[in-house]
């Protein structure tokens, strides 16, 4: 609807201005359906015009007091919002695949919760040396399973979250036992003594690397201890490297004082805001406050000016605000010819008759279109 050519009258519309916009839009849609038009108005209706539209049961044209470009006139990138529980690794993969350095976190109603950038992901990964990171972030076991490409051998991970440190179960059994506390996640190899030490110290989860087998006896002991056992094809080194990337992005997202634009935000204002910060992409919200996509400075370069057909006026002083930033395609008028500059040639029809609707009536006859 926003991309339709707008047929619009002057700022203080009378019945001729409104009816010319309605009838000429109809004619254009009949003779040139590939370039759809819609009637608009640049001001409030007077009582006479209200009576006419009510009498003939014709909808009131949409109000446009300002035809300068807004965010709705640029190519909004429809980047899907993501769940806050998404892991850092999954978020980075999404950014890489979509060639996007910003993800917007939304709830189930598409209400914006926060944003995370590739810089945030990189910072979190470089700072990921704290063994308590997964616990502090309230990481779900499902995220662990996802990034490890793992398989649950023992236990049920449904709804469970990490509540302990991450420990590498390397070295002698005595050393492993000294380093483990109840509730920890322990990464072990196929060494039975390492696995047994983790279970005896009441680890909450044991991650077995290199798709190593777990003996039936060890599985039974894990079930008895209530320890979740996950098998991963990654070796111990890789598992330890990527495990912190299971943390949910909600833990690292920016959620306060978010810079967002609405569909009706003027492009001039958006350009000014973009120039004042170092972000690349900015969330766009619809009229109900729901997230619909992102825009960048590059998107503003691909601006689609509003295309207009002016009826019942041809002077800038009578036109809607922002006329200089719109593209005028046609002018249909019966007034004097005033000062109106256009970027390119236009179809200009000016006839000295009593009203613009008389000119439109003549055009219906010329195109043999039934009124």
Coordinates of C-alpha atoms in Angstrom, one line a residue:
X1 CA 0.0 0.0 0.0
X2 CA 2.8 2.4 0.9
X3 CA 4.4 1.9 -2.6
X4 CA 1.2 3.1 -4.5
X5 CA 1.3 6.4 -6.3
X6 CA -0.5 8.9 -4.1
X7 CA -3.0 11.2 -5.8
X8 CA -3.3 14.2 -3.5
X9 CA -4.8 17.7 -3.4
X10 CA -3.8 20.9 -1.6
X11 CA -3.3 21.5 2.1
X12 CA -6.8 23.0 2.8
X13 CA -8.8 20.5 0.7
X14 CA -12.3 21.4 -0.6
X15 CA -14.7 19.0 -2.2
X16 CA -13.2 19.5 -5.7
X17 CA -9.7 18.6 -4.3
X18 CA -10.9 15.5 -2.5
X19 CA -13.2 14.2 -5.3
X20 CA -10.6 14.8 -8.0
X21 CA -8.1 12.7 -6.0
X22 CA -10.7 9.9 -5.6
X23 CA -11.9 9.9 -9.2
X24 CA -8.6 10.3 -10.9
X25 CA -7.1 7.5 -8.8
X26 CA -9.9 5.3 -10.0
X27 CA -9.4 6.3 -13.6
X28 CA -5.6 5.6 -13.4
X29 CA -6.2 2.2 -11.8
X30 CA -8.5 1.3 -14.7
X31 CA -6.3 2.5 -17.6
X32 CA -2.9 1.6 -16.0
X33 CA -3.3 -1.1 -13.4
X34 CA 0.5 -1.9 -13.4
X35 CA 1.0 1.5 -11.6
X36 CA -1.6 1.4 -8.9
X37 CA -2.7 4.7 -7.3
X38 CA -4.6 5.6 -4.1
X39 CA -6.4 8.8 -3.2
X40 CA -4.9 10.9 -0.4
X41 CA -5.5 14.2 1.3
X42 CA -3.2 16.8 2.7
X43 CA -5.5 18.3 5.3
X44 CA -8.8 17.9 7.2
X45 CA -12.1 17.6 5.5
X46 CA -14.7 20.3 5.6
X47 CA -18.3 19.6 6.4
X48 CA -19.4 19.8 2.8
X49 CA -16.9 17.2 1.7
X50 CA -17.9 15.0 4.7
X51 CA -21.5 15.1 3.6
X52 CA -20.6 14.2 0.0
X53 CA -18.5 11.2 0.9
X54 CA -21.1 10.0 3.4
X55 CA -23.9 10.4 0.9
X56 CA -22.1 8.4 -1.8
X57 CA -20.6 6.0 0.8
X58 CA -17.0 6.6 -0.4
X59 CA -14.1 6.0 2.0
X60 CA -12.2 9.1 3.2
X61 CA -8.8 9.3 1.5
X62 CA -5.7 8.7 3.7
X63 CA -4.2 11.7 5.4
X64 CA -0.7 12.7 4.3
X65 CA 0.4 16.1 5.7
X66 CA 4.0 15.3 5.1
X67 CA 5.3 13.5 2.0
X68 CA 9.0 13.6 2.8
X69 CA 10.6 10.2 3.0
X70 CA 10.2 8.1 6.1
X71 CA 11.7 4.8 7.2
X72 CA 8.8 3.0 5.5
X73 CA 10.1 4.3 2.2
X74 CA 13.5 2.6 2.4
X75 CA 14.3 -1.1 1.9
X76 CA 13.9 -2.5 5.4
X77 CA 15.9 -5.7 5.7
X78 CA 13.5 -8.4 7.0
X79 CA 16.0 -10.1 9.3
X80 CA 14.2 -12.5 11.6
X81 CA 14.2 -11.9 15.3
X82 CA 15.8 -14.6 17.5
X83 CA 15.0 -16.1 20.8
X84 CA 17.0 -14.9 23.8
X85 CA 17.8 -18.6 24.7
X86 CA 19.8 -18.9 21.5
X87 CA 23.4 -19.9 22.1
X88 CA 26.3 -17.6 21.3
X89 CA 27.6 -20.1 18.8
X90 CA 24.3 -20.4 17.1
X91 CA 24.0 -16.6 17.0
X92 CA 27.4 -16.2 15.4
X93 CA 26.6 -18.9 12.8
X94 CA 23.4 -17.0 12.0
X95 CA 25.3 -13.7 11.6
X96 CA 27.9 -15.4 9.4
X97 CA 25.3 -17.1 7.1
X98 CA 23.2 -14.0 6.7
X99 CA 26.2 -11.6 6.5
X100 CA 24.6 -9.6 9.3
X101 CA 26.5 -8.2 12.3
X102 CA 23.5 -7.5 14.5
X103 CA 20.7 -9.8 15.7
X104 CA 17.5 -8.6 17.4
X105 CA 16.2 -10.6 20.3
X106 CA 12.4 -10.8 20.5
X107 CA 9.8 -12.5 22.6
X108 CA 7.0 -14.8 21.3
X109 CA 5.0 -11.6 20.3
X110 CA 7.9 -10.1 18.3
X111 CA 8.4 -7.5 21.0
X112 CA 12.0 -6.3 20.9
X113 CA 14.0 -7.4 24.0
X114 CA 17.5 -6.4 23.0
X115 CA 20.2 -6.6 20.4
X116 CA 23.5 -8.4 20.2
X117 CA 26.3 -7.6 17.7
X118 CA 29.2 -9.6 16.4
X119 CA 31.4 -7.5 18.6
X120 CA 29.4 -8.7 21.7
X121 CA 29.8 -12.3 20.6
X122 CA 33.6 -11.9 20.0
X123 CA 34.0 -10.2 23.4
X124 CA 32.0 -12.9 25.2
X125 CA 34.1 -15.6 23.5
X126 CA 37.4 -13.9 24.3
X127 CA 36.4 -13.4 27.9
X128 CA 35.0 -16.9 28.2
X129 CA 37.6 -18.2 30.7
X130 CA 35.4 -18.0 33.8
X131 CA 34.3 -21.6 34.7
X132 CA 31.1 -20.2 36.2
X133 CA 30.0 -18.5 32.9
X134 CA 27.4 -21.1 32.0
X135 CA 26.0 -21.1 35.5
X136 CA 25.8 -17.3 35.7
X137 CA 24.1 -17.1 32.3
X138 CA 21.5 -19.8 33.3
X139 CA 22.4 -21.9 30.3
X140 CA 20.1 -24.7 29.4
X141 CA 21.4 -28.2 28.8
X142 CA 19.6 -28.1 25.5
X143 CA 22.1 -25.4 24.4
X144 CA 25.0 -27.7 25.5
X145 CA 23.6 -30.5 23.4
X146 CA 23.2 -28.2 20.4
X147 CA 26.7 -26.8 20.2
X148 CA 28.3 -30.1 21.1
X149 CA 26.3 -32.0 18.5
X150 CA 25.9 -34.3 21.4
X151 CA 23.7 -37.3 22.4
X152 CA 22.3 -37.9 25.9
X153 CA 23.4 -41.3 27.1
X154 CA 22.0 -41.0 30.7
X155 CA 19.4 -38.7 32.2
X156 CA 16.8 -36.2 31.1
X157 CA 17.8 -32.6 30.2
X158 CA 14.3 -31.3 29.7
X159 CA 14.0 -27.9 31.4
X160 CA 17.3 -28.2 33.2
X161 CA 19.9 -25.5 33.4
X162 CA 23.6 -25.5 34.4
X163 CA 24.2 -24.9 38.1
X164 CA 27.9 -25.5 38.5
X165 CA 31.4 -24.9 37.1
X166 CA 32.9 -26.4 34.0
X167 CA 35.9 -28.6 34.9
X168 CA 38.3 -30.6 32.6
X169 CA 38.7 -34.1 34.1
X170 CA 42.3 -34.6 33.2
X171 CA 45.2 -36.0 35.2
X172 CA 45.1 -38.6 37.9
X173 CA 41.9 -39.7 39.7
X174 CA 43.1 -37.9 42.9
X175 CA 43.7 -34.7 41.0
X176 CA 40.3 -34.9 39.3
X177 CA 38.5 -35.5 42.6
X178 CA 40.2 -32.5 44.2
X179 CA 39.1 -30.2 41.4
X180 CA 35.4 -31.3 41.2
X181 CA 32.6 -30.0 43.4
X182 CA 29.0 -31.4 43.5
X183 CA 26.9 -30.0 40.6
X184 CA 29.9 -29.3 38.3
X185 CA 30.0 -30.2 34.6
X186 CA 33.0 -32.4 33.9
X187 CA 34.6 -33.0 30.5
X188 CA 36.3 -36.4 30.4
X189 CA 37.9 -38.8 27.9
X190 CA 37.4 -42.5 27.6
X191 CA 39.4 -43.2 30.7
X192 CA 37.3 -45.2 33.1
X193 CA 39.1 -43.8 36.2
X194 CA 38.3 -40.2 35.1
X195 CA 34.7 -41.0 34.6
X196 CA 34.4 -42.8 37.9
X197 CA 36.1 -39.9 39.8
X198 CA 33.5 -37.5 38.3
X199 CA 30.6 -39.6 39.3
X200 CA 32.0 -40.2 42.8
X201 CA 32.3 -36.4 43.3
X202 CA 28.6 -36.0 42.4
X203 CA 29.1 -34.1 39.2
X204 CA 25.8 -32.9 37.7
X205 CA 26.9 -33.7 34.2
X206 CA 29.6 -35.7 32.5
X207 CA 30.6 -34.9 28.9
X208 CA 32.4 -37.8 27.3
X209 CA 34.5 -36.7 24.3
X210 CA 35.4 -38.4 21.0
X211 CA 32.1 -40.3 21.0
X212 CA 33.7 -42.6 23.6
X213 CA 31.7 -45.6 24.8
X214 CA 30.4 -45.7 28.4
X215 CA 30.3 -49.1 30.1
X216 CA 27.0 -50.4 31.3
X217 CA 28.4 -50.3 34.8
X218 CA 29.3 -46.6 34.5
X219 CA 25.8 -45.9 33.0
X220 CA 24.1 -47.6 35.9
X221 CA 26.2 -45.6 38.4
X222 CA 25.4 -42.4 36.6
X223 CA 21.7 -43.1 36.8
X224 CA 22.1 -43.9 40.5
X225 CA 23.9 -40.6 41.1
X226 CA 21.5 -38.6 39.0
X227 CA 24.3 -37.5 36.7
X228 CA 23.5 -36.5 33.1
X229 CA 25.9 -38.1 30.6
X230 CA 26.4 -36.5 27.2
X231 CA 28.5 -37.9 24.4
X232 CA 30.1 -35.6 21.8
X233 CA 32.1 -36.4 18.7
X234 CA 34.5 -33.5 19.7
X235 CA 37.7 -34.3 21.5
X236 CA 38.3 -32.9 25.0
X237 CA 40.3 -29.9 23.7
X238 CA 37.6 -28.7 21.3
X239 CA 34.8 -29.4 23.8
X240 CA 36.5 -27.2 26.4
X241 CA 37.1 -24.5 23.8
X242 CA 33.5 -24.2 22.6
X243 CA 31.5 -25.0 25.7
X244 CA 31.3 -21.4 26.9
X245 CA 29.6 -20.6 23.6
X246 CA 26.5 -22.4 24.8
X247 CA 25.6 -19.4 27.0
X248 CA 22.3 -17.8 25.9
X249 CA 22.6 -14.4 24.1
X250 CA 20.2 -12.8 26.5
X251 CA 23.0 -12.8 29.0
X252 CA 25.2 -10.6 26.7
X253 CA 22.6 -8.6 24.8
X254 CA 22.1 -4.8 25.1
X255 CA 18.6 -4.2 26.4
X256 CA 18.6 -0.6 27.8
X257 CA 18.0 2.6 25.8
X258 CA 17.8 0.8 22.5
X259 CA 18.0 2.9 19.4
X260 CA 15.0 1.9 17.3
X261 CA 13.1 3.5 14.4
X262 CA 9.4 3.4 13.6
X263 CA 7.9 3.2 10.1
X264 CA 7.0 6.9 10.4
X265 CA 10.5 8.1 11.5
X266 CA 11.7 10.7 9.0
X267 CA 14.7 9.6 7.1
X268 CA 16.4 12.9 7.9
X269 CA 16.1 12.1 11.6
X270 CA 17.3 8.6 11.2
X271 CA 20.3 9.7 9.2
X272 CA 21.2 12.1 12.0
X273 CA 20.9 9.4 14.7
X274 CA 23.0 6.9 12.6
X275 CA 25.8 9.5 12.2
X276 CA 26.0 9.9 16.0
X277 CA 26.6 6.3 16.9
X278 CA 28.9 3.5 15.7
X279 CA 26.2 0.8 15.2
X280 CA 25.7 -0.5 11.7
X281 CA 22.1 -1.9 11.9
X282 CA 19.1 -0.5 13.7
X283 CA 15.8 -2.3 14.6
X284 CA 12.6 -1.1 13.0
X285 CA 9.3 -1.4 14.8
X286 CA 5.8 -1.3 13.3
X287 CA 2.9 0.8 14.5
X288 CA 2.1 -1.7 17.2
X289 CA 5.7 -1.7 18.5
X290 CA 6.6 -5.1 17.0
X291 CA 10.0 -5.8 15.5
X292 CA 9.9 -6.2 11.7
X293 CA 13.5 -5.9 10.5
X294 CA 16.6 -3.7 10.4
X295 CA 17.9 -0.7 8.5
X296 CA 21.5 0.5 7.9
X297 CA 23.0 3.6 6.4
X298 CA 23.3 1.7 3.1
X299 CA 19.5 1.1 3.1
X300 CA 19.0 4.9 3.3
X301 CA 20.9 5.3 0.1
X302 CA 18.3 3.1 -1.6
X303 CA 15.5 5.5 -0.7
X304 CA 12.2 5.2 -2.6
X305 CA 10.8 8.7 -2.8
X306 CA 7.0 9.0 -2.6
X307 CA 5.5 9.2 -6.0
X308 CA 2.8 11.8 -6.3
X309 CA 0.1 13.0 -8.7
X310 CA -1.0 16.5 -7.7
X311 CA -4.6 17.5 -8.3
X312 CA -6.3 20.9 -7.9
X313 CA -3.0 22.7 -7.3
X314 CA 0.4 23.3 -8.8
X315 CA 2.1 25.6 -6.4
X316 CA 4.6 24.5 -3.7
X317 CA 3.0 26.8 -1.1
X318 CA -0.2 24.8 -1.4
X319 CA 1.3 21.4 -1.5
X320 CA 1.9 19.0 1.4
X321 CA 5.0 19.4 3.5
X322 CA 8.1 17.7 2.1
X323 CA 7.0 18.1 -1.6
X324 CA 10.7 18.9 -2.5
X325 CA 11.7 15.4 -1.3
X326 CA 8.9 13.6 -3.3
X327 CA 8.7 12.6 -7.0
X328 CA 5.9 14.4 -8.8
X329 CA 4.7 12.4 -11.8
X330 CA 1.6 14.4 -13.0
X331 CA -0.3 17.6 -12.3
X332 CA -4.0 18.0 -13.0
X333 CA -5.3 21.5 -12.3
X334 CA -7.5 24.4 -13.3
X335 CA -5.8 27.2 -11.4
X336 CA -3.1 29.6 -12.5
X337 CA 0.3 28.1 -13.1
X338 CA 2.6 28.9 -10.1
X339 CA 6.1 28.1 -9.0
X340 CA 6.6 24.3 -9.0
X341 CA 9.9 22.7 -9.9
X342 CA 10.2 19.0 -10.6
X343 CA 13.2 16.7 -11.0
X344 CA 12.1 15.5 -14.4
X345 CA 9.4 16.0 -17.0
X346 CA 5.8 15.4 -15.9
X347 CA 2.4 15.1 -17.5
X348 CA 0.8 18.6 -16.8
X349 CA -2.8 19.1 -17.7
X350 CA -4.1 22.6 -16.9
X351 CA -7.5 23.7 -18.3
X352 CA -9.3 27.0 -17.5
X353 CA -12.6 25.4 -16.3
X354 CA -14.6 25.7 -13.1
X355 CA -13.1 22.8 -11.2
X356 CA -10.5 20.0 -11.5
X357 CA -13.3 17.4 -11.5
X358 CA -14.4 18.8 -14.8
X359 CA -11.0 18.0 -16.3
X360 CA -11.1 14.5 -14.8
X361 CA -14.6 14.0 -16.3
X362 CA -13.3 15.0 -19.7
X363 CA -10.5 12.3 -19.3
X364 CA -13.1 9.7 -18.4
X365 CA -14.8 10.5 -21.7
X366 CA -11.5 10.5 -23.7
X367 CA -10.6 7.0 -22.3
X368 CA -14.2 5.8 -22.8
X369 CA -14.4 4.7 -19.2
X370 CA -17.8 4.5 -17.6
X371 CA -18.3 6.6 -14.6

